[in-house]
mmCIF file of C-alpha atoms in Angstrom:
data_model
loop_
_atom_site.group_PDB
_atom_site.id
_atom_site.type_symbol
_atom_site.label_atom_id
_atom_site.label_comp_id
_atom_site.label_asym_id
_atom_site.label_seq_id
_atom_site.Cartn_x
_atom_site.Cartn_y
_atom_site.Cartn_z
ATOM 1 C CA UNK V 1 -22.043 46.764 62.890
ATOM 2 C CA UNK V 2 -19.915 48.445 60.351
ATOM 3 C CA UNK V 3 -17.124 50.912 61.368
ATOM 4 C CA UNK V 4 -17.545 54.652 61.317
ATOM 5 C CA UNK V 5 -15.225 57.136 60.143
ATOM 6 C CA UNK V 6 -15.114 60.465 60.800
ATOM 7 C CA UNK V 7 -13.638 62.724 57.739
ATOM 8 C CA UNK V 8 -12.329 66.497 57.924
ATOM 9 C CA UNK V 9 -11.722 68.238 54.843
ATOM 10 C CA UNK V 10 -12.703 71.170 54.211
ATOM 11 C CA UNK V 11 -11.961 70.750 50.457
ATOM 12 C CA UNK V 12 -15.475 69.302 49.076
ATOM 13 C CA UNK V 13 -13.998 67.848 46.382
ATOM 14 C CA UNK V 14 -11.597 65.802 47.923
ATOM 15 C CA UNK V 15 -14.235 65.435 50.636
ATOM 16 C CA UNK V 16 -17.222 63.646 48.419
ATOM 17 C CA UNK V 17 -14.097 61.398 46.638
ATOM 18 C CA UNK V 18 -12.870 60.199 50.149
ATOM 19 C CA UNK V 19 -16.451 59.684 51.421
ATOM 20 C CA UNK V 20 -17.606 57.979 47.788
ATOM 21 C CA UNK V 21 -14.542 55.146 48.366
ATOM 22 C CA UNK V 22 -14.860 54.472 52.187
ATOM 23 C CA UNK V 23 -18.779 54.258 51.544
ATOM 24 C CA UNK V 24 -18.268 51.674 49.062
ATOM 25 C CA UNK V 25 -16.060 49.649 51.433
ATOM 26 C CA UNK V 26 -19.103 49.423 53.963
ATOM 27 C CA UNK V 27 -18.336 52.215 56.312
ATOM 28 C CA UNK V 28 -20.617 54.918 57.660
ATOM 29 C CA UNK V 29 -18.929 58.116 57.128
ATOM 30 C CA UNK V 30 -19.413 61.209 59.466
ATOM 31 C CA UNK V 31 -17.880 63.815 56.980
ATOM 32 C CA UNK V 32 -17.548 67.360 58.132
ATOM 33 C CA UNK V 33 -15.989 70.643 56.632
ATOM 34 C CA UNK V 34 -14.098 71.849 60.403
ATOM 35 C CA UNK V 35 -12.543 71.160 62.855
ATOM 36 C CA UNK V 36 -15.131 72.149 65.373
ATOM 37 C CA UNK V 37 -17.939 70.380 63.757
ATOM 38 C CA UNK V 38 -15.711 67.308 63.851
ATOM 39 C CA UNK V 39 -15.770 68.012 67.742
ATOM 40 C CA UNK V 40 -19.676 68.063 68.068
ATOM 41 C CA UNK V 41 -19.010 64.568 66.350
ATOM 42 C CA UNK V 42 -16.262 63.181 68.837
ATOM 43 C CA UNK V 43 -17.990 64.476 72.164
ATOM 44 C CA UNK V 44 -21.397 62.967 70.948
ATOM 45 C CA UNK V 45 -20.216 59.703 69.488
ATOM 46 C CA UNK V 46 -16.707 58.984 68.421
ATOM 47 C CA UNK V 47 -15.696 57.407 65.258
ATOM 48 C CA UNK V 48 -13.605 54.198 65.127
ATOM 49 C CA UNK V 49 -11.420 56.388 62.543
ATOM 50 C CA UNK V 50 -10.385 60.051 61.770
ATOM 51 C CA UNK V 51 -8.880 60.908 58.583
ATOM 52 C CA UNK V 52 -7.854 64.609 59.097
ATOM 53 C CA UNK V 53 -6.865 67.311 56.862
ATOM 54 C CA UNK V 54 -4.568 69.573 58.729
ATOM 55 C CA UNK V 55 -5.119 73.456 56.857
ATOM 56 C CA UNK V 56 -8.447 73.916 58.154
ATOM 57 C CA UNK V 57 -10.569 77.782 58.552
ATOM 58 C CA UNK V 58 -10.843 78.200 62.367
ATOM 59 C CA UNK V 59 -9.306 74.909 64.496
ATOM 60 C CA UNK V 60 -6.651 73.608 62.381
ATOM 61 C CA UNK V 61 -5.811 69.582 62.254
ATOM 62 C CA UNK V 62 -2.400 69.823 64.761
ATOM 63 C CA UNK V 63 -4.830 71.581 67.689
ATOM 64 C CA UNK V 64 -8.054 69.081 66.937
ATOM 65 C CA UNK V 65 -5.356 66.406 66.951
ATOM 66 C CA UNK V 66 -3.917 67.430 70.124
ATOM 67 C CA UNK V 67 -7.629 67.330 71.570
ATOM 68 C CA UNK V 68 -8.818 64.327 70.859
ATOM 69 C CA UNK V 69 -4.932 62.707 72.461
ATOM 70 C CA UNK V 70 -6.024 64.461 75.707
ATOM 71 C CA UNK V 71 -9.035 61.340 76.200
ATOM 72 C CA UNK V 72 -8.976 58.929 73.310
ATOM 73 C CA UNK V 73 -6.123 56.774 71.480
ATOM 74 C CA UNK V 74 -8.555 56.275 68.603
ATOM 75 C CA UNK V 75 -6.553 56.093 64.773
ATOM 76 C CA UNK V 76 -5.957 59.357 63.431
ATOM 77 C CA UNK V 77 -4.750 59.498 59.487
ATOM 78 C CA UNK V 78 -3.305 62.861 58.668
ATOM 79 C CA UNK V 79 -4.069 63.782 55.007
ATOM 80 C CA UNK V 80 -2.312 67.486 53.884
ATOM 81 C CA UNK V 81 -1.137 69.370 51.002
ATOM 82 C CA UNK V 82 2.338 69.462 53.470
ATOM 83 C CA UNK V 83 4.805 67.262 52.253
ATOM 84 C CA UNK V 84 7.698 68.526 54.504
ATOM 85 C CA UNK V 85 9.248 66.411 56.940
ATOM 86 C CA UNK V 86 8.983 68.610 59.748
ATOM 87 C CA UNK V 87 5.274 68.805 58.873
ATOM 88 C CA UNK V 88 4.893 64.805 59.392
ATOM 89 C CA UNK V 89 6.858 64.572 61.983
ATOM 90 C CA UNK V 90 4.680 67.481 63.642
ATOM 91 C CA UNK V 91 1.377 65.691 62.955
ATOM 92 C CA UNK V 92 2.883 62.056 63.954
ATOM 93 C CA UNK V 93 4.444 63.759 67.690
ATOM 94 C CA UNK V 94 0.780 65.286 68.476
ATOM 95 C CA UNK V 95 -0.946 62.297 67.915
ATOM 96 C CA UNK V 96 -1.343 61.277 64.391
ATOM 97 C CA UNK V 97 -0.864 57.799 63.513
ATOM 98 C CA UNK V 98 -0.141 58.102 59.906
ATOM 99 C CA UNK V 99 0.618 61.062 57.381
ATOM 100 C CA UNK V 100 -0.688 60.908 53.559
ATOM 101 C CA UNK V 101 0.348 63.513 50.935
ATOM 102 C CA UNK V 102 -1.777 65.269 48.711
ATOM 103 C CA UNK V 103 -2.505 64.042 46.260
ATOM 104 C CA UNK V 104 -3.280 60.617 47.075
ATOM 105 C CA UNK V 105 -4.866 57.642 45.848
ATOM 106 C CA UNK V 106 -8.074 56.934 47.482
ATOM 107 C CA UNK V 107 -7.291 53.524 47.083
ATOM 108 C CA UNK V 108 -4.143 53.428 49.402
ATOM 109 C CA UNK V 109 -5.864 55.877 51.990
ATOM 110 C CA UNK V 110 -8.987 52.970 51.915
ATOM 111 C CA UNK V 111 -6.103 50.222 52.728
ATOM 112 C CA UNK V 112 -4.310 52.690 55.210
ATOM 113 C CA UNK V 113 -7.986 52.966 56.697
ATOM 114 C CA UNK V 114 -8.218 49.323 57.086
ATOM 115 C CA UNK V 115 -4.989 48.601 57.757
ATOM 116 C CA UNK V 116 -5.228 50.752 61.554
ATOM 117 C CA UNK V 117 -8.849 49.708 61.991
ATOM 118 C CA UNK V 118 -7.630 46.172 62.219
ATOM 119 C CA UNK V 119 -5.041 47.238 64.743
ATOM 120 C CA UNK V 120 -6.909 49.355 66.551
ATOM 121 C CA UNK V 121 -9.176 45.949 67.106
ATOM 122 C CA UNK V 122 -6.471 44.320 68.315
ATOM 123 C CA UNK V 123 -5.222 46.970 70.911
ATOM 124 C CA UNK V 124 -8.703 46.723 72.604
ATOM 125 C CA UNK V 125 -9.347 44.848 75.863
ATOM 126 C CA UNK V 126 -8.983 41.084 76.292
ATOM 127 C CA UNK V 127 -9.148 38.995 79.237
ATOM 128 C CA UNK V 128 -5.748 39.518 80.972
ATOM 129 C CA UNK V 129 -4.062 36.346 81.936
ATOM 130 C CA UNK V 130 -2.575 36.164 85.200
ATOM 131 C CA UNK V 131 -2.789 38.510 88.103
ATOM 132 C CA UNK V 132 -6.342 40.687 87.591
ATOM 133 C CA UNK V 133 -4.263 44.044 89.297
ATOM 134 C CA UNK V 134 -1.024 45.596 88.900
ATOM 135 C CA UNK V 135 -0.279 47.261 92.316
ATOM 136 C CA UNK V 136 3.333 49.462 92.526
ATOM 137 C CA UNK V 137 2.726 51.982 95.374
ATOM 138 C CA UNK V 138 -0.156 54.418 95.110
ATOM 139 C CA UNK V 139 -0.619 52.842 91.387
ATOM 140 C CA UNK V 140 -3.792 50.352 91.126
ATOM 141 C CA UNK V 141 -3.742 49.254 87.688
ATOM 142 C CA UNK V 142 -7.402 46.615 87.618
ATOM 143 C CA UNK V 143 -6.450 44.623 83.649
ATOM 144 C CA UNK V 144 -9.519 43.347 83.504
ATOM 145 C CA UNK V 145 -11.328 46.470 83.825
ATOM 146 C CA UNK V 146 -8.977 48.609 82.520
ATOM 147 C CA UNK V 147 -9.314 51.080 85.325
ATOM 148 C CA UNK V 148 -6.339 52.925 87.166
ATOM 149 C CA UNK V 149 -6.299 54.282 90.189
ATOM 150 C CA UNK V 150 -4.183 56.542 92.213
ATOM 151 C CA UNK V 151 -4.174 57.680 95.970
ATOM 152 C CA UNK V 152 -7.551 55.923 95.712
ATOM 153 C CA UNK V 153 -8.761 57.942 93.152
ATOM 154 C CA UNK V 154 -9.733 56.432 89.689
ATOM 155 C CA UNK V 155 -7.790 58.224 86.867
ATOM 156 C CA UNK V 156 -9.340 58.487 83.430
ATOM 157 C CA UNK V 157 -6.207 56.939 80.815
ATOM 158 C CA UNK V 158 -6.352 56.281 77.140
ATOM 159 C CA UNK V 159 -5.389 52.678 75.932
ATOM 160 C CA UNK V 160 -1.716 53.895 75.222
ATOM 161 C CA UNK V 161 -1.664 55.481 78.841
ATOM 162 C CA UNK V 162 -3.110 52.282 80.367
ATOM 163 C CA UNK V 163 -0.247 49.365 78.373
ATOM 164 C CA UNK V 164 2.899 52.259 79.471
ATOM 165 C CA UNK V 165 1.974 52.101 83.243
ATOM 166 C CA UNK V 166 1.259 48.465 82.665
ATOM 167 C CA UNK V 167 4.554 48.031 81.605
ATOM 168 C CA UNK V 168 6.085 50.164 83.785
ATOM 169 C CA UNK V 169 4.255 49.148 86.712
ATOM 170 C CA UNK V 170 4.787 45.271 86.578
ATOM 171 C CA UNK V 171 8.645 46.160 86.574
ATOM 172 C CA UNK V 172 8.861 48.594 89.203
ATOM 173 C CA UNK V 173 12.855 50.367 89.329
ATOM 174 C CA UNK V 174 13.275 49.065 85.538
ATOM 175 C CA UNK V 175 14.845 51.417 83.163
ATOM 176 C CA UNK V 176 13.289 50.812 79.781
ATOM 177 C CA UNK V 177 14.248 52.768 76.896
ATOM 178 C CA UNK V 178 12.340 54.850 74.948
ATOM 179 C CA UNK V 179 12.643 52.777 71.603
ATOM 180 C CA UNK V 180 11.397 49.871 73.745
ATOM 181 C CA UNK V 181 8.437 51.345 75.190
ATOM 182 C CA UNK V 182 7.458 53.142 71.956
ATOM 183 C CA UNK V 183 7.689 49.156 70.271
ATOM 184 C CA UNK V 184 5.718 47.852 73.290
ATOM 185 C CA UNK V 185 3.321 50.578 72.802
ATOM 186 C CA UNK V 186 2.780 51.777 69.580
ATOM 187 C CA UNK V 187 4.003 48.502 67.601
ATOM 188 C CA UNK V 188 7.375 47.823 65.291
ATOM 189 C CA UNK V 189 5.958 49.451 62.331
ATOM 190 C CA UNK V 190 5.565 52.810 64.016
ATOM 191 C CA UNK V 191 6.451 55.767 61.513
ATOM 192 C CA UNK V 192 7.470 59.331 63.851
ATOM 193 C CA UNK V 193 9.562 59.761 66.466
ATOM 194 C CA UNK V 194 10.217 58.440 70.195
ATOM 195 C CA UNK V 195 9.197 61.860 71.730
ATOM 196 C CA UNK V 196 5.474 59.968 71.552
ATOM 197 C CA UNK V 197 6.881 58.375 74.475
ATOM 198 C CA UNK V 198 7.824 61.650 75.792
ATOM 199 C CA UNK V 199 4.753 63.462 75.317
ATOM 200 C CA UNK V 200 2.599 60.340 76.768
ATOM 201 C CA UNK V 201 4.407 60.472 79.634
ATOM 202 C CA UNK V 202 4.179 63.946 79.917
ATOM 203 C CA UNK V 203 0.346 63.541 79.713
ATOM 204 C CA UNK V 204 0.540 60.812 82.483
ATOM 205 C CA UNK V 205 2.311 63.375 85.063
ATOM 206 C CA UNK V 206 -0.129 65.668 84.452
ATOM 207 C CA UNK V 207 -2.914 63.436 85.105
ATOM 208 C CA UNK V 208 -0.988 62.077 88.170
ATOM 209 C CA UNK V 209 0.827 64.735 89.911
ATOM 210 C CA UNK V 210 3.162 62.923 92.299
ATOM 211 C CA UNK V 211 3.227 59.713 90.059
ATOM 212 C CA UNK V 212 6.803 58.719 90.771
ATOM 213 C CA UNK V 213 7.978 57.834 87.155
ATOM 214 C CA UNK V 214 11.585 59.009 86.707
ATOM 215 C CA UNK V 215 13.276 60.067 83.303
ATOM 216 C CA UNK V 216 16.308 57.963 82.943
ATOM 217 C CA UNK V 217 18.365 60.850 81.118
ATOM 218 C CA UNK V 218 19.416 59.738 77.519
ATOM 219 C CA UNK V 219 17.981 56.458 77.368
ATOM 220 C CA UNK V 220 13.686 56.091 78.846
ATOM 221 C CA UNK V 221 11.974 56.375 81.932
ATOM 222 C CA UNK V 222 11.327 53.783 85.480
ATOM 223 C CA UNK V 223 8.994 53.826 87.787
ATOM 224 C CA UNK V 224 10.420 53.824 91.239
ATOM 225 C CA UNK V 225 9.208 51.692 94.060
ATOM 226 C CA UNK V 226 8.022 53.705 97.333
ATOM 227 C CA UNK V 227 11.304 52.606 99.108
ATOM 228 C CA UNK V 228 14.190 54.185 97.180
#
């Protein structure tokens, strides 16, 4: 079954180019003129891909962005007329997992596509070797599953959310750093900043009120054992 992509532009030019190319390469294109269309799409059926423009009428890219982070890891590729750093950096810290400039070739946005497709693949779940459940306090983490729970209640986590309390969880009282976690997560060839880690975290104390991960103040976060 070919991969679908999901494509917000609201420009119909540049919208019927991008959608011409990726059709070529074999994927079914969902391609959509706003931001909340593109929601009907996501809650209905998500795409394997999103390539988003960011000025949008209504919803603009940063807030549909910041959405779909709130339930789904899936590959976002920010496309914009905003070539400013602050702008990328912006898109990359709410969830964007690469930034292209217009204009672009549709050529290296079709290899971009491919290029987090195939690691999106490899991010899904595999049989876990080893131990089938993570246990550090309150925190259930089931790998083969990929369910965590919490006071006995299961908690609804992303992929990202799932490998940080992984990580965290099979090392209980470890300081890692945030550079560390945001290789472990996110991979080496990572382009934005390490307040990802930051704002995944964040999302993870929301979700779990009195989950007892600790910042460890200019360097990362632990997650502290029930006895100290």
């Amino acid at each position: 079954m070919n991969d679908t992509i999901g494509l917000v532009e609201d420009d119909p030019n540049i919208r019927e180019i991008v959608e011409a190319y990726l059709t070529k390469e074999g994927y079914e294109v969902k391609a959509v003129d706003t931001a909340e269309k593109a929601w009907d799409i996501f809650e209905t059926g998500a795409p394997d891909l999103w390539v988003l423009d960011i000025m949008l009428p209504g919803m603009d890219g940063y807030e549909f962005c910041k959405r779909i982070r709130q339930t789904s890891e899936v590959p976002i590729l920010i496309i914009s007329a905003k070539d400013e750093e602050v702008d990328k950096i912006l898109g990359l810290e709410l969830g964007g997992d690469d930034y292209l400039t217009k204009p672009f070739s549709p050529r290296e946005l079709v290899a971009r596509v491919k290029r987090h497709l195939k690691k999106w693949e490899a991010m899904k779940p595999l049989p876990e070797q080893g131990e089938e459940k993570i246990t550090a306090g309150e925190l259930v983490l089931n790998q083969q599953e990929r369910r965590v729970y919490f006071k006995g209640e299961e908690i609804e986590v992303t992929t990202k959310e799932f490998e940080i309390l992984k990580i965290l969880g099979a090392q209980e009282n470890r300081a890692f750093s945030r550079e560390e976690l945001l290789v472990k997560v996110w991979g080496d060839d990572y382009f934005g900043s390490d307040r990802a880690v930051d704002d995944l975290i964040k999302r993870l104390r929301k979700k779990m009120k009195d989950l007892p991960i600790e910042t460890v103040w200019g360097h990362g976060y632990r997650l502290r054992d029930g006895s100290s």
